[in-house]
Structures are given as C-alpha cells and as structure tokens.
C-alpha cells in the first residue's frame, strides 16, 4: 500500500495550503447555506434528480424546503454513483458529523433538522472558512451589483460581462447600465465611456478580474468605430447586428482590461437553453464544433492582457494546452462544469503538467454558489492532483515528495496570487 | 496481486449475471455459426485482413468456406495485436476447446473441421445460450422482415428504420412499404398511417425498440404537414428534398415511438461508403465535425420518448455524458463500433459512471451477427467494467465489492429490463 | 516493484533495437549541435520560455550564444514541469555527463562551456549515432535542396512539398522550380513534367518518402486538366484559385508517389501563423473543426499509394485509428507536435495497438532539428510503449515479455523498413 500512503501524504500536504478560490458565484450577503435545502438546491443535484426522473414540482418556490430535500433525496439512489454525490457525502461528513459513506431518502428529515441547527450558528461562515482552509474567494458580480457592505479582501469582486456583450439589445440592460454609469450608450464613444466607468468602480472596490462565458459560435474580431456607432444607434427586433455588436462590446471590454490591468477570464463553449424545460441552470450544454482558434485575433491583439481560459470538454482541453503553450497571454484555468469530474480532470491535468509552463496554470476554482461546496470540490481536485503528482513526478523519480507539493502549491495558490495580483 | 484478485472476483460475479443483449444483428432463423467461416466472416475480421493486405478475392461468394478461413487466418499474424483478435481467441477457447492463447495460418484446416463438428450439433444454439449466460437478445429487423417462426421472447424484435428515413426516394423501398402496410405513401397522412401500421405489427409481435443509425450531418427538425405533403408528392432524380423528407419521416417515427411507448435507439455519427471499395460492412467511418446539439429540437419535443444514444467516438462520448446528465430522456447506450475497444470503453465508462445517473446507462450490447460473439464481446466489456469498478469505487472505499457488483448489474441487466420494459 | 522491473526490462530491450528515424529536420551538413545554444534554440524551448515570459530579444541573431543560453535557462524554472524539460535533462545526462535531475539558470555558463568542448569533438556526429543506437534518419528536403555531399544511406532524403502545393502563386517558388527542373510551369502538362523531374531526381538520390504538412481546412479533390490549365495560366494578387491549385498540385504529387512507389507522409492539421508574433516555429496551432473524412477522395483514388498519416490531436487520433483500420493504404505515423507528450502518446498508442493491424503502425519519429534530440524523444516514446506493452499485453497474459518486445520492434523498426523499403 505504498502507493496509497504516498497519495495520502500528498493529499494531506496539499490540503494544508490555504486556498484562494478564483471563481465562484457566492452571494457575499448570504455566503453560506441556511439548511440542507441550499445544498441540495445546487443545480448539480436538481438537474441530476430531474434527469433521473424527478418532476420539477418540488423545485417550486412555495414548496417547503424540507419537502424539497425529501424529494431530491428520494431520487438520490438513482445517481449515487456520481462525483456530485461524493461532494454531498463530503459535506455531510465534514460539516454535519455524518459518519456513513452513503445517504438515502430515509435520512432526509434528520439531516434537514441537523443542517438547520449547524448552519444556523452565528459564526457558521467563519467556521466554514476555517474548515475549508479558505483565505479568499472571488465573486461573480453583475455590472450593477452593490460592492458595499462586505469585506472585499475576503470576497473579491469580479466584473461579469455576459449581459453587456450579448444582451445590450434588451432595453433593461441599457437602462441598468445608464443608471449605474449615468451614460446612455449610443455609439462607440459612449460605450467606451460607460464600460470604463464600470471598470473604475470595480477596481476601486478591489475587483481582481473581469469574466465572461461565451457560446461555441463566438469569434471575436475588432470592429471599426464607425461600425460600432452604427450597431449602437438602434436596435431592431430581429437584431441582425447581434454578432457585430457582441464583438464590439467584447473588444471594448478587453481594451479596458488592458488599461486597468485586469485579467479577462474567458469561459468558452456554453450553449444556453439547449434543454428548454430543464431546471434552473440545468439547461445548458456545449457543442464540439468549436475551436480556440476562433480567439486568435483577440490573443494577438492583446499581448498585455492575461486570459485565464476555461473550456467545457476534454478534447478542447488539448487546444487549450497548446494555445497556452504558445501564447504568453493564455492561461489554463480550472476544470469547468462538464469537465469537472475526476476522469476528465485527471487526463486534462496530466496534459497541462506535461506541456504548459507551471506558472501559467490556475489549478482549480470551485464555481460554488454556497461556501460549503468549496471544500468538497477542491478536495476532489486535490485527490486527482495528488494521483497525477505521484504517478508522473514522484514515482518516476523526477520530483521529491516535497518538490511535488511545491508544484501543487504553484497550481493551487501561487499562480492565483501572481496572476490576479493578490 | 490483491488487485488482480479483486478484478478476477468482480469479473466472476459480473459473469454470473444473465444477459439481456439489447442490440444485435442476429438472424433468428440462423442464429449460430455453421463453421469457422461464419466467425471469420464477421466484418471485423474481413476488414482487418483486407486493411492488412488481403485482397477481396477470398471473400467472393463462390469461394469454399475453408479456403476463406485459410486466407483470413493467413493474414492474422498482421493483426493479432487487436481487441478483435482477442474475441476470436475467446471463441476458440470457449466453444472449440482451443487451449493456446494464439492462432495462426497453420491452424486453419484443423479448426475449420472442429468448428463444423461442434457448431453442427443439434442443440448448438441452446449450448451457446447457456455458455454465454444469455437470456434474451434483441434483433435488428427491416420493416418488412417476418416476425413469425421464432421465439420473440428470446429473440426480441426491433424495428430498424434507416431505409424509411433515408431511402424513401427509392421506388423499391416505397413498394416494400406499400406491400407490407397496404398503404401507398404520398403525403403526411399516408406516411403516418403506414408507419403506425408498422408499429402496430411490430408491437403485436413483441418488439421492444425502434432503432436507426444516423449520419454525422443529420439534424432532425419538425416539418409542417404541408411541407411533408410536398416532399412526398414526387421524387426527383437529384432528390433536392432529401434532408427535409428524412426529417419528416424521422419525426413521424418519433411520434409513433411516443404513441406506442417504444424507446428509440439513436446510433449517431456513421458516414456510409467512405471507403467505396471496402469489404462488405467495412466501408463506413465517422466525422468529428458533428455534435449531439444537432438533436436538441428532438430531445425537447419528445420528453416522453426514451432515446438510448450510441456514439462513435470517445470525444463525442463527453457530449453524450453531458446530454444524458441534463436531458431526462437521453440514455447512454453501449460502446459502439470504433469506440468498442478496451481503452475507449474504459475512459468513456469512467465518465459515465462519474456523471450520469446509474439508472440511465445501458452498459453494453453485442452488435453481433452470430450468437457466438455475444460472449467474447460482453466478456471484454465486463473485464473493463471490473477494472473501473475496482479503481473508482471499491479501492477508494466508496462501495463494497458486493455493492460494486450491484452497480454492474444495473448497467448490464436491470436498466435494460427497465428501459425496454422486459 | 515487479511492475517497475517489467517496465525497466522492456525499456532496456526496446532500447537495444537500432533506430531508423523516419522523419526529422536534420541538416545533413550540420547534423549535430555546436553548443548548448543549438539545443536550447530548439523551438520547444524558445517558445516555452517566451510563453512563460521571456522577451524575444535574446533570440536575435546577433546575441552571443552564451547569452541566449543564460536567458532561456533563466526562465526554465517556469517550465521545468514539462516533458520538453525532461528531454533536456536526458541530453545533459546522456551527452554532457550531467548527474543532477535538474538544471537552473546558475548552470548556464558551465554547461555552455562543457557543451562547446564535447560537441566540438571531431567524431561527435559518430558518437551521437552510437549513443543513440541510430542507424538511419530521414531528412525533410525542399525540392531544390542539394542531395550531394552526404551519405544518403544514413541521411535519407525525403521530398517536402508544402511550398509547391500552397505557395506556387509566389514567383520565387515558381522560379526556384524552373531553375531546378528547367521547366516553366504554366499548365497541367508542365506541372506534371516538373514534378516528375523532382521525383526522378530525389529517387535517384535515395529518397524514400514524399511529405507535406496540411492545414485543417484542406480537402483534396481531383481537378480536371482543363481546370488545372486555367489555374496555372496566371496568378492574381488575391489568388482566388488558391484552393483549386493546391488540390491540383497535391493530386499530381500523389500521382507521382504512385508512379515512383514513394509513400506520401501526410501531416494533417496545422494552422500556420496563428500567433503572429510568436518565436520562429512557435506560431502554429491546430483547429478541432476538421476531419480525416476530408481525405476520403484521396484514399479511394490512390489504393496503391501508402499514406503514413500524422495528426495533431488526441481526438483526431481516434479518426486516424479508424481510418487505418479500414483503409489498406492509411498508416498511423508517430506522435506529432502537440500530441507528442506522454499522456497523449499513451492513450493514442493504446487505441492503435487495440484496433490497427500491427504492420500498419509507424511507432515514432523524432522530428528533430539536431541529432542530439533523437535519443531523448525516442526514449520518452519507448518508456510509454513499455508501459502500454506491460499493462495491455504482458500482465494480462496475452504476450510473453519476449513477444511484447517483438511487437515493439515491429513499431519501432520493422514497419519503417517495410513501408519505406529499406
């Protein structure tokens, strides 16, 4: 069992490294779960339960939380093979004193009551930070989110720009933008002015990144000013200019990333609303017919902007590895969504460690909506990382165990500090 | 060697589970091989021998079977590294008392004689069922195949619809359809009536599935009735309406699957006749430029139809895993053709077990043309499955050995029973 | 440690097999490195150092070699996790008596001086051949390269045809072609005559292959003579006929491969100049939106031409495996560029060994620019090969250790001899 001991030792050493989680959807005003309902309400569970046969009735807002927990746990024996189920067990064991390796429908009421008591403690947020060995965590902020009233050194703001790029044709977006910035966008100059104002505001409040998720068909190109003026001068119902406008706004944001020295997180490849009757956040998928080569103009035009790139599939990971190997400004970033299961993490990570400079790899982010998920998700990653470090570096005699942990520290923490200037 | 013992124990336990094979090309009137010629005549051997240098002369119908066996075994030292060669060795060992781990050209005549004697036994079919631990096996029936004269509880009919969807422009297909149904298809109403008649006939004879194989370019959409009328009113030589008509027929079949509660097996991605001078059934390949997203309209429109989906490549497996994780009606189905080798089965299976509800996975089907292949092909799958169960579930302490076997039983048998209502 | 012993034994046995390296960029007039600068000047190091933050200033021609070595080693702690770094360590250990498993900036001057002394020995070329167990190595020759003044039995000429196919619109290419052949290309007949003349010249000088690298968008088709006449009759600045002309020239080259019985190496999938400010040879990437099916007309039209095919990504490897399994004239060839790291070699090799006739696999080529790289690159491959042979063949009892080494010999040497008629 020497192999297991090495893996265990590496996991222990990696777990001792304080985390800076560079991407999440935490609400800084309600960062932790109130009950098990908030845990099982994570879209991974609602979509797996629904996919396995649960109707959407228990997900309605007026259903009492305990009933929703009963419904989801009532289907969990259909998906207790999954990696997501292991996160749940980890949460139950780490935070609720659960001792079993399994959970079933019969445990719903007792676990709900327990969760209410534990999560309701006054210092629960602090307890989760400590049990997670978490130092900081990045947020995902809409451009008009409030950035006041929370500790931005702990909850690091990040400007999310999907709406600006892809929905500027909606009056509600333009109105919110005008309200936030005092600028009515109608041409290239006002667009730039409004976006600069957002950046000023975010940077003044400690933002460390700009971010966006992008559909597989997106190919950003530079749009001349006159053309930007045209596509911002009016919005037709059919929005024939949508693609040009998206490029125009996207490119302007990249220019601001350069001016304000913010990394631009690109989360590439998601098709929204593919399963139109899916649960909330359980409707999106990807499309293999896409390539990172679509971003070549961007990567060439902005050598001074750092682009941490996330992709959705393991085959696109090879493109990411190759682009990050060649382009100084392309960084591999985490293991996202449909690639965030151990088998894809393992093969994607192996390739990154064999071909991308170690200073250009952001190992992992939690993508969590509630703080309790940071621990199990990073735990899954650290276990895979320990296996890869053991197999590829320690056992072949390339690195000592201590050196391997240092390599892990680089991916888990040092690169995050370096790239996001923390 | 604890690892080997665990693997061996798991294989033994999985082998004890009686099989229901949900997809094959068995001829129920001649289900077993007559001689080794029927074994080596399987397209996997003829195409590998041809690919490795054998001319097609030995494959002519008038060549005596023993000579064809000599020719194929005469090339087998060029491809005795392959998984398909291991199936052959398994067949020789399991059914013909062969003791060596290898076979060569010199063994042709003796093995042929032996096979003639063994396969010629009166109860050979029953012997194969027993040695294979096979309970039922699904057929692939043309719409006008006879469904009489065999035990449909053992040989389960399945309506194959490739010809209807993609070749209705051929007079011979329309004539066969008219002959079978008494309906001359000329518009949307007669199309629906004819297809309904086929479904009634098949369901009355115990059919448990409808199936089709689809080219990488196919994107099914709903076609309005008036448009269906138009594309069925006449057939031009250049068949400019081929794509619309294919969608129309396909969609009508899906509607019948809903009405008759039959799962619709989609075998996605095969390009026919790529190697035009290839051996029979050895001409088809796939094309990476395809996506399951092409099926989003279908999956959204038919929430009540179960779609067991097979794909041809490992990268498309990740799309399948993600679609099956999200869409309640998408089922992962087997390991097909170019992905049916241990290394791709292993990585594809790992991903499925980590991300798809276990109730939504049809582990394997043989795709066999002769019953003797069910055993070696399922044997290959069980060996891979045992490795994955051992590595991912038993050794990390997630499942006991008994629980792991139960998970295997779900994939091998229970889901087939559930999904196809057996 | 039985596993390690088996792996070590297999590596030792494989290392004893003399190499014929079927693809390199060696300059036969300067085959070895003069100093460590030639080692670290390999684009893998310049591009990784640049990607990790090094400016291009040290790469200028007028920078003294030792300073360039200092600059690159000055960044090596940023990419000492990579497979390419392991090649460097192997070179230092094998050729410069280096004993450590690592190298850093502080070692630059001493190593440079040592390299100058060692590489400057009169018999260094011969020493490298011996330490590498290298018998022959293929070159990559421009059509007008001199083929005189070196031993073509050791340095085997290979006609590289990228310029002819994709740059015939450039006057300089047409002039060089006219100068070499005495033929001014202006129609189909002169094109064929000129290319035939090149083939005659190359074959007379011992050439054993024709080769080309191809962009992901390329789809070769047969062009009728009249159309070839048209696209060769004049060259417009915008070159609207580029795609047709490329097919025309490519097809003509394939016809000459058939006539002169030369294999045609296809290196498929490279997009040139994606990173336009990248270092020399560090600007190219691939595009997932491509398929080997684009070559179906070619593979069908030339059954007598052997096509050793290299691909750039692991997902396209599955296409290659399937095409090579089906088409008699398609050969799997090496592990190229972005797929030339252990994790992709391992998965790609497993699939090839399980599905492609063993006589149709060219295991590896070095792609080296200096002879010193043949040893570490083949060493990496042999280590992966030994793992795959151990795991897939020896440990499951399919092959004895001796038989496994024979299988390795087939991939490493025998197929190269057979396919290139050596």
XYZ file of N, CA and C in Angstrom, chain B residues 44 47-48 50-52 77-84 86 101-102 271 273-277 282-289 312-315 337-339 341-344, chain C residues 288-291 293-294 296-297 300 314-315 317-319 321-328 347 350-361 392-393 397-399 403 407:
252
model
N -15.454 -7.437 -38.852
C -14.235 -7.013 -38.158
C -13.009 -7.765 -38.681
N -12.442 -6.944 -42.667
C -11.893 -5.603 -42.928
C -10.474 -5.469 -42.389
N -10.181 -6.095 -41.259
C -8.810 -6.028 -40.746
C -7.849 -6.795 -41.652
N -8.288 -7.348 -44.835
C -8.164 -6.538 -46.064
C -7.284 -5.314 -45.808
N -7.523 -4.654 -44.706
C -6.711 -3.481 -44.375
C -5.241 -3.858 -44.255
N -4.987 -5.080 -43.796
C -3.608 -5.526 -43.602
C -3.018 -6.141 -44.869
N -1.556 -12.953 -38.542
C -0.352 -12.523 -37.814
C -0.056 -11.047 -38.038
N -0.801 -10.398 -38.920
C -0.632 -8.960 -39.109
C -1.543 -8.139 -38.196
N -2.556 -8.804 -37.625
C -3.428 -8.017 -36.738
C -3.758 -8.776 -35.450
N -2.842 -9.648 -35.048
C -3.081 -10.392 -33.803
C -2.769 -9.561 -32.553
N -2.551 -8.277 -32.746
C -2.445 -7.350 -31.628
C -3.790 -6.761 -31.218
N -4.825 -6.969 -32.035
C -6.059 -6.203 -31.842
C -7.023 -6.824 -30.831
N -7.943 -6.003 -30.369
C -9.007 -6.474 -29.471
C -9.877 -7.514 -30.174
N -10.072 -7.308 -31.477
C -10.918 -8.232 -32.230
C -10.289 -9.627 -32.282
N -8.601 -10.865 -29.882
C -8.873 -11.477 -28.570
C -10.272 -12.088 -28.533
N -3.167 -19.479 -26.510
C -3.524 -18.070 -26.461
C -3.386 -17.422 -27.839
N -3.004 -18.227 -28.832
C -2.781 -17.694 -30.178
C -3.269 -18.663 -31.240
N -20.894 7.722 -41.289
C -20.836 8.078 -42.702
C -20.729 6.795 -43.508
N -20.178 4.302 -46.738
C -19.440 4.187 -48.015
C -18.309 5.198 -48.156
N -17.572 5.420 -47.115
C -16.409 6.302 -47.208
C -15.290 5.602 -47.986
N -15.020 4.366 -47.611
C -14.070 3.560 -48.400
C -14.902 2.723 -49.367
N -15.008 3.222 -50.588
C -16.010 2.669 -51.502
C -15.682 1.265 -51.962
N -14.410 0.902 -51.955
C -14.049 -0.459 -52.351
C -13.747 -1.339 -51.149
N -17.444 -2.894 -44.296
C -16.167 -2.318 -43.882
C -15.854 -1.061 -44.689
N -16.857 -0.228 -44.879
C -16.711 0.961 -45.726
C -17.056 2.249 -44.985
N -17.518 2.124 -43.757
C -18.110 3.273 -43.071
C -17.156 3.854 -42.036
N -17.223 5.181 -41.899
C -16.389 5.859 -40.912
C -17.187 6.994 -40.291
N -16.531 7.746 -39.419
C -17.258 8.847 -38.795
C -16.587 10.171 -39.147
N -17.098 11.242 -38.591
C -16.625 12.594 -38.903
C -16.710 13.383 -37.612
N -15.569 13.915 -37.174
C -15.554 14.622 -35.894
C -16.396 15.889 -35.907
N -16.679 16.401 -37.074
C -17.381 17.684 -37.145
C -18.884 17.493 -36.972
N -19.971 7.248 -31.888
C -18.863 6.501 -32.486
C -17.490 6.871 -31.958
N -17.387 8.002 -31.262
C -16.051 8.403 -30.859
C -16.025 8.818 -29.403
N -14.845 8.730 -28.838
C -14.685 8.998 -27.421
C -14.902 10.475 -27.117
N -14.531 11.347 -28.047
C -14.781 12.767 -27.747
C -16.268 13.051 -27.771
N -18.890 0.158 -32.105
C -18.037 0.090 -33.298
C -16.616 0.627 -33.050
N -16.322 1.839 -33.538
C -14.964 2.357 -33.437
C -14.597 2.746 -32.005
N -15.592 2.803 -31.133
C -15.301 3.058 -29.719
C -15.356 1.773 -28.899
N -13.424 -0.681 -28.186
C -12.153 -1.310 -27.828
C -11.856 -0.907 -26.386
N -11.094 -1.732 -25.679
C -10.979 -1.527 -24.228
C -10.576 -0.129 -23.805
N -9.632 0.502 -24.492
C -9.163 1.791 -23.981
C -10.243 2.857 -24.075
N -11.032 2.842 -25.140
C -12.123 3.824 -25.232
C -13.288 3.436 -24.323
N -9.838 22.125 -34.023
C -10.587 20.873 -33.854
C -11.623 20.641 -34.946
N -11.997 21.698 -35.628
C -13.075 21.550 -36.611
C -12.530 21.001 -37.922
N -12.089 19.776 -37.887
C -11.503 19.149 -39.063
C -11.746 17.647 -38.954
N -11.614 16.952 -40.082
C -11.850 15.502 -40.067
C -11.020 14.823 -41.129
N -12.087 12.546 -42.782
C -13.023 12.260 -43.877
C -12.789 13.201 -45.048
N -12.173 14.354 -44.782
C -11.824 15.269 -45.878
C -10.877 14.608 -46.892
N -11.144 11.427 -47.957
C -11.709 10.193 -48.481
C -11.505 10.048 -49.985
N -11.624 11.145 -50.744
C -11.429 11.013 -52.192
C -9.998 10.564 -52.494
N -9.436 6.863 -51.549
C -10.104 5.993 -52.512
C -9.395 5.987 -53.858
N -5.347 14.360 -29.952
C -5.705 13.028 -29.498
C -7.094 12.640 -29.983
N -8.005 13.614 -30.082
C -9.340 13.227 -30.572
C -9.261 12.864 -32.049
N -6.789 11.424 -33.300
C -6.168 10.093 -33.324
C -7.225 8.997 -33.463
N -8.384 9.196 -32.844
C -9.402 8.150 -33.000
C -9.868 8.068 -34.454
N -9.964 9.195 -35.118
C -10.265 9.137 -36.557
C -9.156 8.394 -37.312
N -7.075 6.144 -36.158
C -7.162 4.713 -35.843
C -8.237 4.056 -36.705
N -9.385 4.692 -36.817
C -10.494 4.091 -37.557
C -10.206 4.065 -39.053
N -9.612 5.131 -39.561
C -9.274 5.136 -40.986
C -8.213 4.085 -41.307
N -7.262 3.923 -40.411
C -6.197 2.965 -40.669
C -6.697 1.531 -40.516
N -7.676 1.360 -39.714
C -8.334 0.056 -39.517
C -9.101 -0.326 -40.786
N -9.638 0.663 -41.515
C -10.495 0.405 -42.668
C -9.730 0.510 -43.995
N -8.994 1.568 -44.182
C -8.303 1.787 -45.458
C -6.961 1.052 -45.480
N -6.735 0.170 -46.465
C -5.442 -0.531 -46.522
C -4.251 0.411 -46.684
N -2.442 7.309 -24.540
C -3.817 6.968 -24.923
C -3.914 6.713 -26.426
N -2.384 3.189 -27.080
C -3.278 2.112 -26.640
C -4.339 1.824 -27.704
N -4.952 2.876 -28.206
C -6.004 2.690 -29.208
C -5.439 2.060 -30.483
N -4.276 2.520 -30.904
C -3.689 1.947 -32.122
C -3.388 0.464 -31.930
N -2.825 0.136 -30.783
C -2.459 -1.265 -30.572
C -3.691 -2.161 -30.422
N -4.806 -1.594 -30.021
C -6.008 -2.412 -29.865
C -6.836 -2.507 -31.141
N -6.573 -1.659 -32.129
C -7.504 -1.617 -33.261
C -6.879 -1.565 -34.649
N -5.606 -1.304 -34.761
C -4.970 -1.188 -36.078
C -4.004 -2.359 -36.270
N -4.017 -2.990 -37.451
C -3.042 -4.066 -37.680
C -1.629 -3.583 -37.342
N -0.889 -4.441 -36.661
C 0.417 -4.012 -36.157
C 1.407 -3.716 -37.279
N 1.130 -4.234 -38.460
C 2.019 -3.968 -39.600
C 1.786 -2.583 -40.196
N 0.775 -1.882 -39.704
C 0.399 -0.588 -40.284
C 0.665 0.585 -39.347
N 1.602 0.391 -38.439
C 1.865 1.433 -37.457
C 3.344 1.821 -37.456
N -1.093 -3.792 -21.189
C -2.121 -4.310 -22.087
C -1.812 -5.707 -22.612
N -0.555 -6.111 -22.582
C -0.208 -7.390 -23.198
C 0.484 -8.367 -22.246
N -1.351 -11.517 -19.611
C -1.029 -12.865 -20.088
C -1.237 -13.065 -21.573
N -1.379 -11.994 -22.325
C -1.616 -12.115 -23.764
C -0.310 -12.374 -24.505
N 0.735 -11.664 -24.122
C 2.046 -11.863 -24.735
C 3.091 -12.121 -23.647
N 7.686 -11.713 -26.618
C 6.741 -11.373 -27.688
C 6.390 -9.892 -27.670
N 6.719 -7.103 -30.646
C 5.685 -6.158 -31.080
C 6.259 -4.734 -31.096
